[in-house]
Amino acid sequence: MQISEKRRGLFLLCAWFLSVNGAGQILVWKDTALLYNFANVAGPGISPVRFRLTGEMEYSLSGTTLLFLNGRQGDNIDVVSLFQHLKFHAQIISCRHVRFSNTFVHDLGIQYFFDSISRFHPDENTLDSRLEVGITKNLSFTVFSNLTTRMFNSWNYVPDPSGTVRRVLCGSFLTPLVWTFSIGLGLAFPGQGNLSLGVSAGKFTWIRNREVFNQPDIPEFYGVPREKSTLFEYGLSLHLLIDRDLLKRVHWNCDLLVFKNFRKPADLGLKNLIGIRINKFLKTSIQTRLNYEEEISKKIRVENLISLGFYINL
């Protein structure tokens, strides 16, 4: 009986599989061929996938109403602005309980006042990086980094003794640049969020644009003395992140960062966002920002943002 070339090739392939007990070369790692039994790929045991990369991006553009309480700009002026929000999250997960994640958040508002004054507010760009090495199921050794700065110039409009209104620079790109980092322990709440305690933490502040010191009544800016450009503080930190769905169309995100210098009161930053998805491309949100830094103001600054606009999630 003659066997066709096609059937002969299929027969040889099956014979090869049987000769190696169903194993095949499925992964090359550092020039080393790793062999796994085909039955173990879908079942329990060692996974052939050593690293897994995931990513998610969301973008929204909306009209926003801002209601101030002890605002940084002085008077509590309620305004309407155009507001855009961009968030990108990526993480690398290892089968050996190692996780590295990055989250970039960009918030930018464009405000226009009836007296022809316009400004960018809010203007905040934040990069959070987190390295976690699992100790137990929900406890891990954590290295955390939070980097934040604005993109555009920010101005205060103040009258001089002659009554003329003049612009005074109160912020610009990398002015200030605030970097908070820590090493400590992290506790994960699956599907809810995580809590990190930095037993050794630092806060670095850099003032790139020296024009903010042009006013004679400003001896320091964000804690940085006039004669310096940088400030480093050492202490403890705490970071709480809650990110969960409350209902089918309601999402809650709460980000709290506390840094305590051993010789100064604690600095506190809180972002609380409740988003309601109306349909696939329409979303409304209520966001509260709370900040306290003694070097900036002895009052707690609160900003409430209510928005409705276009939304997309990839």
mmCIF file of C-alpha atoms in Angstrom:
data_model
loop_
_atom_site.group_PDB
_atom_site.id
_atom_site.type_symbol
_atom_site.label_atom_id
_atom_site.label_comp_id
_atom_site.label_asym_id
_atom_site.label_seq_id
_atom_site.Cartn_x
_atom_site.Cartn_y
_atom_site.Cartn_z
ATOM 1 C CA MET A 1 0.000 0.000 0.000
ATOM 2 C CA GLN A 2 1.404 3.372 -1.002
ATOM 3 C CA ILE A 3 1.175 6.373 1.348
ATOM 4 C CA SER A 4 0.919 9.858 -0.073
ATOM 5 C CA GLU A 5 3.564 12.473 0.748
ATOM 6 C CA LYS A 6 1.015 14.490 2.749
ATOM 7 C CA ARG A 7 -0.027 11.554 4.905
ATOM 8 C CA ARG A 8 3.593 10.445 5.347
ATOM 9 C CA GLY A 9 4.489 13.900 6.738
ATOM 10 C CA LEU A 10 1.541 13.851 9.129
ATOM 11 C CA PHE A 11 2.504 10.364 10.327
ATOM 12 C CA LEU A 12 6.131 11.432 11.015
ATOM 13 C CA LEU A 13 4.953 14.523 12.939
ATOM 14 C CA CYS A 14 2.691 12.429 15.174
ATOM 15 C CA ALA A 15 5.471 9.926 15.762
ATOM 16 C CA TRP A 16 7.814 12.746 16.835
ATOM 17 C CA PHE A 17 5.275 14.043 19.356
ATOM 18 C CA LEU A 18 4.852 10.581 20.835
ATOM 19 C CA SER A 19 8.607 10.055 21.079
ATOM 20 C CA VAL A 20 9.052 13.094 23.311
ATOM 21 C CA ASN A 21 5.930 12.359 25.398
ATOM 22 C CA GLY A 22 3.977 15.321 24.021
ATOM 23 C CA ALA A 23 6.661 17.910 24.729
ATOM 24 C CA GLY A 24 7.829 20.638 22.405
ATOM 25 C CA GLN A 25 9.999 23.731 22.348
ATOM 26 C CA ILE A 26 7.650 26.624 23.254
ATOM 27 C CA LEU A 27 9.927 29.204 24.837
ATOM 28 C CA VAL A 28 13.519 30.338 24.482
ATOM 29 C CA TRP A 29 14.930 32.179 27.496
ATOM 30 C CA LYS A 30 18.503 33.489 27.416
ATOM 31 C CA ASP A 31 19.422 31.059 24.619
ATOM 32 C CA THR A 32 18.026 28.131 26.654
ATOM 33 C CA ALA A 33 15.180 26.061 25.182
ATOM 34 C CA LEU A 34 12.515 25.359 27.793
ATOM 35 C CA LEU A 35 10.394 22.227 27.249
ATOM 36 C CA TYR A 36 6.906 21.805 28.659
ATOM 37 C CA ASN A 37 4.457 18.966 28.403
ATOM 38 C CA PHE A 38 1.544 20.032 26.221
ATOM 39 C CA ALA A 39 -0.930 18.798 28.840
ATOM 40 C CA ASN A 40 0.507 21.219 31.389
ATOM 41 C CA VAL A 41 -0.034 24.331 29.257
ATOM 42 C CA ALA A 42 -3.753 24.529 30.045
ATOM 43 C CA GLY A 43 -3.624 22.687 33.348
ATOM 44 C CA PRO A 44 -1.988 23.352 36.740
ATOM 45 C CA GLY A 45 1.754 23.572 37.057
ATOM 46 C CA ILE A 46 4.456 25.866 35.729
ATOM 47 C CA SER A 47 3.130 28.373 33.221
ATOM 48 C CA PRO A 48 5.193 28.782 30.041
ATOM 49 C CA VAL A 49 4.425 32.510 30.133
ATOM 50 C CA ARG A 50 6.963 34.183 32.404
ATOM 51 C CA PHE A 51 5.776 37.775 31.925
ATOM 52 C CA ARG A 52 2.438 39.290 30.968
ATOM 53 C CA LEU A 53 1.991 42.882 29.790
ATOM 54 C CA THR A 54 -1.383 44.634 30.042
ATOM 55 C CA GLY A 55 -2.422 48.205 29.313
ATOM 56 C CA GLU A 56 -5.483 50.428 29.470
ATOM 57 C CA MET A 57 -6.159 54.012 28.390
ATOM 58 C CA GLU A 58 -9.093 56.353 28.984
ATOM 59 C CA TYR A 59 -9.746 59.861 27.676
ATOM 60 C CA SER A 60 -12.479 62.382 28.350
ATOM 61 C CA LEU A 61 -13.237 65.919 27.150
ATOM 62 C CA SER A 62 -15.900 67.860 28.989
ATOM 63 C CA GLY A 63 -17.215 71.178 30.180
ATOM 64 C CA THR A 64 -16.467 71.721 33.848
ATOM 65 C CA THR A 65 -17.788 73.876 36.673
ATOM 66 C CA LEU A 66 -15.242 74.623 39.413
ATOM 67 C CA LEU A 67 -16.397 75.531 42.928
ATOM 68 C CA PHE A 68 -13.526 76.775 45.082
ATOM 69 C CA LEU A 69 -12.987 76.788 48.839
ATOM 70 C CA ASN A 70 -9.774 78.490 49.986
ATOM 71 C CA GLY A 71 -8.414 78.355 46.435
ATOM 72 C CA ARG A 72 -4.720 78.863 45.807
ATOM 73 C CA GLN A 73 -5.388 81.852 43.567
ATOM 74 C CA GLY A 74 -6.945 83.885 46.367
ATOM 75 C CA ASP A 75 -10.579 84.898 45.863
ATOM 76 C CA ASN A 76 -13.135 82.111 45.535
ATOM 77 C CA ILE A 77 -14.270 82.759 41.941
ATOM 78 C CA ASP A 78 -16.496 80.072 40.439
ATOM 79 C CA VAL A 79 -15.842 79.642 36.726
ATOM 80 C CA VAL A 80 -16.692 77.401 33.780
ATOM 81 C CA SER A 81 -13.906 75.761 31.808
ATOM 82 C CA LEU A 82 -13.069 73.153 29.182
ATOM 83 C CA PHE A 83 -11.463 70.160 30.816
ATOM 84 C CA GLN A 84 -9.610 67.147 29.422
ATOM 85 C CA HIS A 85 -8.514 64.031 31.264
ATOM 86 C CA LEU A 86 -6.103 61.333 30.051
ATOM 87 C CA LYS A 87 -5.114 58.234 31.988
ATOM 88 C CA PHE A 88 -2.822 55.449 30.807
ATOM 89 C CA HIS A 89 -2.084 52.412 32.944
ATOM 90 C CA ALA A 90 0.353 49.602 32.080
ATOM 91 C CA GLN A 91 1.723 46.757 34.132
ATOM 92 C CA ILE A 92 4.091 43.819 33.788
ATOM 93 C CA ILE A 93 3.219 40.746 35.848
ATOM 94 C CA SER A 94 5.614 37.868 36.479
ATOM 95 C CA CYS A 95 4.586 34.355 37.438
ATOM 96 C CA ARG A 96 7.054 34.697 40.333
ATOM 97 C CA HIS A 97 4.854 37.226 42.150
ATOM 98 C CA VAL A 98 6.627 40.293 40.802
ATOM 99 C CA ARG A 99 4.552 43.177 39.474
ATOM 100 C CA PHE A 100 5.680 46.487 37.951
ATOM 101 C CA SER A 101 3.084 49.114 37.048
ATOM 102 C CA ASN A 102 3.035 52.641 35.666
ATOM 103 C CA THR A 103 0.109 55.072 35.680
ATOM 104 C CA PHE A 104 0.234 58.415 33.867
ATOM 105 C CA VAL A 105 -2.561 60.930 34.520
ATOM 106 C CA HIS A 106 -2.918 64.226 32.644
ATOM 107 C CA ASP A 107 -5.526 66.780 33.754
ATOM 108 C CA LEU A 108 -5.774 70.103 31.908
ATOM 109 C CA GLY A 109 -8.426 72.783 32.127
ATOM 110 C CA ILE A 110 -8.685 75.953 30.023
ATOM 111 C CA GLN A 111 -10.550 78.789 31.755
ATOM 112 C CA TYR A 112 -11.733 82.068 30.270
ATOM 113 C CA PHE A 113 -13.016 84.936 32.394
ATOM 114 C CA PHE A 114 -15.305 87.744 31.235
ATOM 115 C CA ASP A 115 -12.568 90.304 31.863
ATOM 116 C CA SER A 116 -10.475 88.655 29.083
ATOM 117 C CA ILE A 117 -8.227 86.818 31.529
ATOM 118 C CA SER A 118 -7.561 83.193 30.616
ATOM 119 C CA ARG A 119 -5.466 80.537 32.281
ATOM 120 C CA PHE A 120 -4.690 76.810 32.377
ATOM 121 C CA HIS A 121 -6.212 75.320 35.504
ATOM 122 C CA PRO A 122 -6.101 72.616 36.620
ATOM 123 C CA ASP A 123 -2.795 71.665 35.027
ATOM 124 C CA GLU A 124 -1.449 68.526 36.622
ATOM 125 C CA ASN A 125 0.616 65.680 35.203
ATOM 126 C CA THR A 126 1.379 62.716 37.433
ATOM 127 C CA LEU A 127 3.437 59.580 36.881
ATOM 128 C CA ASP A 128 3.027 56.820 39.470
ATOM 129 C CA SER A 129 5.426 53.851 39.379
ATOM 130 C CA ARG A 130 5.161 50.834 41.638
ATOM 131 C CA LEU A 131 7.301 47.700 42.017
ATOM 132 C CA GLU A 132 5.818 44.907 44.125
ATOM 133 C CA VAL A 133 7.494 41.669 45.195
ATOM 134 C CA GLY A 134 5.051 39.268 46.820
ATOM 135 C CA ILE A 135 5.707 38.073 50.379
ATOM 136 C CA THR A 136 2.359 36.432 51.105
ATOM 137 C CA LYS A 137 -0.916 36.333 49.196
ATOM 138 C CA ASN A 138 -1.811 40.006 49.756
ATOM 139 C CA LEU A 139 1.362 41.399 51.404
ATOM 140 C CA SER A 140 4.335 42.587 49.359
ATOM 141 C CA PHE A 141 7.594 44.502 49.493
ATOM 142 C CA THR A 142 6.885 47.748 47.637
ATOM 143 C CA VAL A 143 8.922 50.491 45.984
ATOM 144 C CA PHE A 144 6.715 53.473 45.114
ATOM 145 C CA SER A 145 7.366 56.687 43.153
ATOM 146 C CA ASN A 146 5.094 59.674 42.504
ATOM 147 C CA LEU A 147 6.280 62.395 40.108
ATOM 148 C CA THR A 148 4.146 65.473 39.401
ATOM 149 C CA THR A 149 4.487 68.817 37.588
ATOM 150 C CA ARG A 150 2.458 71.261 35.504
ATOM 151 C CA MET A 151 2.943 71.902 31.771
ATOM 152 C CA PHE A 152 2.053 75.571 31.204
ATOM 153 C CA ASN A 153 2.740 78.876 32.931
ATOM 154 C CA SER A 154 0.386 79.955 35.691
ATOM 155 C CA TRP A 155 -0.124 83.607 36.586
ATOM 156 C CA ASN A 156 -1.626 85.603 39.410
ATOM 157 C CA TYR A 157 -3.190 88.965 38.515
ATOM 158 C CA VAL A 158 -2.570 91.424 41.354
ATOM 159 C CA PRO A 159 -2.890 95.227 41.555
ATOM 160 C CA ASP A 160 0.202 97.288 42.362
ATOM 161 C CA PRO A 161 0.135 100.434 44.599
ATOM 162 C CA SER A 162 -0.817 102.583 41.578
ATOM 163 C CA GLY A 163 -3.867 100.410 40.870
ATOM 164 C CA THR A 164 -2.446 98.796 37.730
ATOM 165 C CA VAL A 165 -3.070 95.070 37.421
ATOM 166 C CA ARG A 166 0.056 93.090 36.631
ATOM 167 C CA ARG A 167 0.848 89.434 36.018
ATOM 168 C CA VAL A 168 2.940 87.505 38.519
ATOM 169 C CA LEU A 169 4.279 84.053 37.654
ATOM 170 C CA CYS A 170 3.186 81.446 40.204
ATOM 171 C CA GLY A 171 4.079 78.218 38.397
ATOM 172 C CA SER A 172 5.459 76.740 35.162
ATOM 173 C CA PHE A 173 6.884 73.522 33.708
ATOM 174 C CA LEU A 174 9.048 71.830 36.384
ATOM 175 C CA THR A 175 8.251 74.746 38.704
ATOM 176 C CA PRO A 176 7.694 72.999 40.918
ATOM 177 C CA LEU A 177 8.649 69.414 40.147
ATOM 178 C CA VAL A 178 7.661 67.281 43.158
ATOM 179 C CA TRP A 179 8.959 63.716 43.461
ATOM 180 C CA THR A 180 7.841 61.542 46.369
ATOM 181 C CA PHE A 181 9.345 58.061 46.663
ATOM 182 C CA SER A 182 9.351 55.352 49.294
ATOM 183 C CA ILE A 183 10.339 51.806 50.239
ATOM 184 C CA GLY A 184 8.090 49.768 52.469
ATOM 185 C CA LEU A 185 5.221 47.311 52.621
ATOM 186 C CA GLY A 186 2.103 47.075 50.510
ATOM 187 C CA LEU A 187 -1.248 45.454 51.227
ATOM 188 C CA ALA A 188 -3.459 44.515 48.278
ATOM 189 C CA PHE A 189 -7.234 44.294 48.300
ATOM 190 C CA PRO A 190 -8.123 42.324 45.133
ATOM 191 C CA GLY A 191 -10.680 44.169 43.050
ATOM 192 C CA GLN A 192 -10.690 47.090 45.500
ATOM 193 C CA GLY A 193 -7.260 48.788 45.588
ATOM 194 C CA ASN A 194 -4.093 48.766 47.673
ATOM 195 C CA LEU A 195 -2.403 50.421 50.641
ATOM 196 C CA SER A 196 1.328 51.223 50.825
ATOM 197 C CA LEU A 197 3.284 52.285 53.909
ATOM 198 C CA GLY A 198 6.671 53.831 53.194
ATOM 199 C CA VAL A 199 8.895 53.170 56.194
ATOM 200 C CA SER A 200 11.674 55.073 54.424
ATOM 201 C CA ALA A 201 10.494 57.909 52.194
ATOM 202 C CA GLY A 202 11.817 61.060 50.572
ATOM 203 C CA LYS A 203 10.379 64.140 48.894
ATOM 204 C CA PHE A 204 12.355 66.117 46.334
ATOM 205 C CA THR A 205 11.209 69.552 45.115
ATOM 206 C CA TRP A 206 12.860 71.405 42.211
ATOM 207 C CA ILE A 207 12.195 74.994 41.107
ATOM 208 C CA ARG A 208 13.461 75.354 37.529
ATOM 209 C CA ASN A 209 12.106 78.849 36.708
ATOM 210 C CA ARG A 210 13.600 81.405 39.098
ATOM 211 C CA GLU A 211 11.118 84.052 37.962
ATOM 212 C CA VAL A 212 8.701 82.948 40.686
ATOM 213 C CA PHE A 213 11.032 84.628 43.225
ATOM 214 C CA ASN A 214 10.780 88.064 41.548
ATOM 215 C CA GLN A 215 8.297 89.226 44.166
ATOM 216 C CA PRO A 216 10.147 90.623 47.216
ATOM 217 C CA ASP A 217 7.546 89.248 49.642
ATOM 218 C CA ILE A 218 8.172 85.573 48.699
ATOM 219 C CA PRO A 219 11.077 84.209 50.791
ATOM 220 C CA GLU A 220 10.359 80.625 49.655
ATOM 221 C CA PHE A 221 8.288 78.754 47.062
ATOM 222 C CA TYR A 222 6.846 75.320 47.886
ATOM 223 C CA GLY A 223 9.265 75.207 50.802
ATOM 224 C CA VAL A 224 12.327 75.952 48.625
ATOM 225 C CA PRO A 225 14.245 79.005 49.929
ATOM 226 C CA ARG A 226 14.906 81.916 47.568
ATOM 227 C CA GLU A 227 18.661 81.247 47.545
ATOM 228 C CA LYS A 228 18.217 77.592 46.490
ATOM 229 C CA SER A 229 16.627 75.646 43.650
ATOM 230 C CA THR A 230 15.977 72.314 45.346
ATOM 231 C CA LEU A 231 14.726 70.917 48.612
ATOM 232 C CA PHE A 232 15.019 67.356 49.909
ATOM 233 C CA GLU A 233 12.982 66.043 52.833
ATOM 234 C CA TYR A 234 13.128 62.688 54.573
ATOM 235 C CA GLY A 235 10.341 60.995 56.477
ATOM 236 C CA LEU A 236 7.455 58.527 56.215
ATOM 237 C CA SER A 237 4.741 58.165 53.605
ATOM 238 C CA LEU A 238 1.367 56.528 53.123
ATOM 239 C CA HIS A 239 -0.412 55.897 49.834
ATOM 240 C CA LEU A 240 -3.975 54.623 49.545
ATOM 241 C CA LEU A 241 -5.556 53.789 46.190
ATOM 242 C CA ILE A 242 -9.170 52.680 45.842
ATOM 243 C CA ASP A 243 -10.252 51.791 42.307
ATOM 244 C CA ARG A 244 -13.496 49.858 41.986
ATOM 245 C CA ASP A 245 -16.916 49.701 40.380
ATOM 246 C CA LEU A 246 -19.776 50.539 42.722
ATOM 247 C CA LEU A 247 -22.544 49.733 40.268
ATOM 248 C CA LYS A 248 -22.681 48.678 36.637
ATOM 249 C CA ARG A 249 -22.193 52.263 35.399
ATOM 250 C CA VAL A 250 -20.597 53.927 38.459
ATOM 251 C CA HIS A 251 -16.833 53.891 39.097
ATOM 252 C CA TRP A 252 -15.033 55.179 42.197
ATOM 253 C CA ASN A 253 -11.371 56.200 42.232
ATOM 254 C CA CYS A 254 -9.749 57.601 45.366
ATOM 255 C CA ASP A 255 -6.023 58.432 45.520
ATOM 256 C CA LEU A 256 -4.571 59.606 48.855
ATOM 257 C CA LEU A 257 -0.877 60.446 49.329
ATOM 258 C CA VAL A 258 0.512 61.566 52.703
ATOM 259 C CA PHE A 259 4.141 62.501 53.375
ATOM 260 C CA LYS A 260 5.377 63.292 56.888
ATOM 261 C CA ASN A 261 8.648 65.099 57.395
ATOM 262 C CA PHE A 262 9.950 64.314 60.864
ATOM 263 C CA ARG A 263 10.258 68.035 61.666
ATOM 264 C CA LYS A 264 7.212 69.451 59.823
ATOM 265 C CA PRO A 265 3.456 68.858 59.615
ATOM 266 C CA ALA A 266 2.305 66.228 57.139
ATOM 267 C CA ASP A 267 1.668 67.101 53.471
ATOM 268 C CA LEU A 268 -1.596 65.691 52.177
ATOM 269 C CA GLY A 269 -2.993 65.263 48.674
ATOM 270 C CA LEU A 270 -6.343 63.644 47.898
ATOM 271 C CA LYS A 271 -8.147 63.053 44.590
ATOM 272 C CA ASN A 272 -11.611 61.548 44.812
ATOM 273 C CA LEU A 273 -13.455 60.827 41.559
ATOM 274 C CA ILE A 274 -16.894 59.354 41.017
ATOM 275 C CA GLY A 275 -17.669 58.727 37.347
ATOM 276 C CA ILE A 276 -21.088 57.813 35.959
ATOM 277 C CA ARG A 277 -21.104 56.346 32.455
ATOM 278 C CA ILE A 278 -24.309 57.397 30.681
ATOM 279 C CA ASN A 279 -23.577 55.457 27.494
ATOM 280 C CA LYS A 280 -20.533 54.231 25.589
ATOM 281 C CA PHE A 281 -19.226 57.728 24.742
ATOM 282 C CA LEU A 282 -20.890 59.997 27.338
ATOM 283 C CA LYS A 283 -19.833 60.304 30.961
ATOM 284 C CA THR A 284 -20.420 62.647 33.893
ATOM 285 C CA SER A 285 -18.103 62.885 36.883
ATOM 286 C CA ILE A 286 -17.715 64.588 40.242
ATOM 287 C CA GLN A 287 -14.121 65.104 41.316
ATOM 288 C CA THR A 288 -12.837 66.547 44.595
ATOM 289 C CA ARG A 289 -9.227 67.633 45.059
ATOM 290 C CA LEU A 290 -7.965 68.317 48.558
ATOM 291 C CA ASN A 291 -4.452 69.559 49.351
ATOM 292 C CA TYR A 292 -2.616 70.701 52.430
ATOM 293 C CA GLU A 293 0.994 71.904 52.532
ATOM 294 C CA GLU A 294 2.033 74.311 55.255
ATOM 295 C CA GLU A 295 4.662 75.901 52.959
ATOM 296 C CA ILE A 296 1.887 76.963 50.524
ATOM 297 C CA SER A 297 -1.041 77.721 52.804
ATOM 298 C CA LYS A 298 -2.079 76.969 56.373
ATOM 299 C CA LYS A 299 -5.602 76.262 55.105
ATOM 300 C CA ILE A 300 -6.861 73.096 53.442
ATOM 301 C CA ARG A 301 -7.494 73.850 49.758
ATOM 302 C CA VAL A 302 -10.516 72.168 48.185
ATOM 303 C CA GLU A 303 -11.563 72.155 44.533
ATOM 304 C CA ASN A 304 -14.755 70.484 43.276
ATOM 305 C CA LEU A 305 -15.084 69.655 39.571
ATOM 306 C CA ILE A 306 -18.421 68.662 38.051
ATOM 307 C CA SER A 307 -18.198 67.658 34.386
ATOM 308 C CA LEU A 308 -20.226 66.171 31.547
ATOM 309 C CA GLY A 309 -18.700 65.250 28.226
ATOM 310 C CA PHE A 310 -17.165 62.825 25.714
ATOM 311 C CA TYR A 311 -15.493 59.703 27.076
ATOM 312 C CA ILE A 312 -13.584 56.772 25.541
ATOM 313 C CA ASN A 313 -11.904 53.750 27.123
ATOM 314 C CA LEU A 314 -9.420 51.510 25.257
#
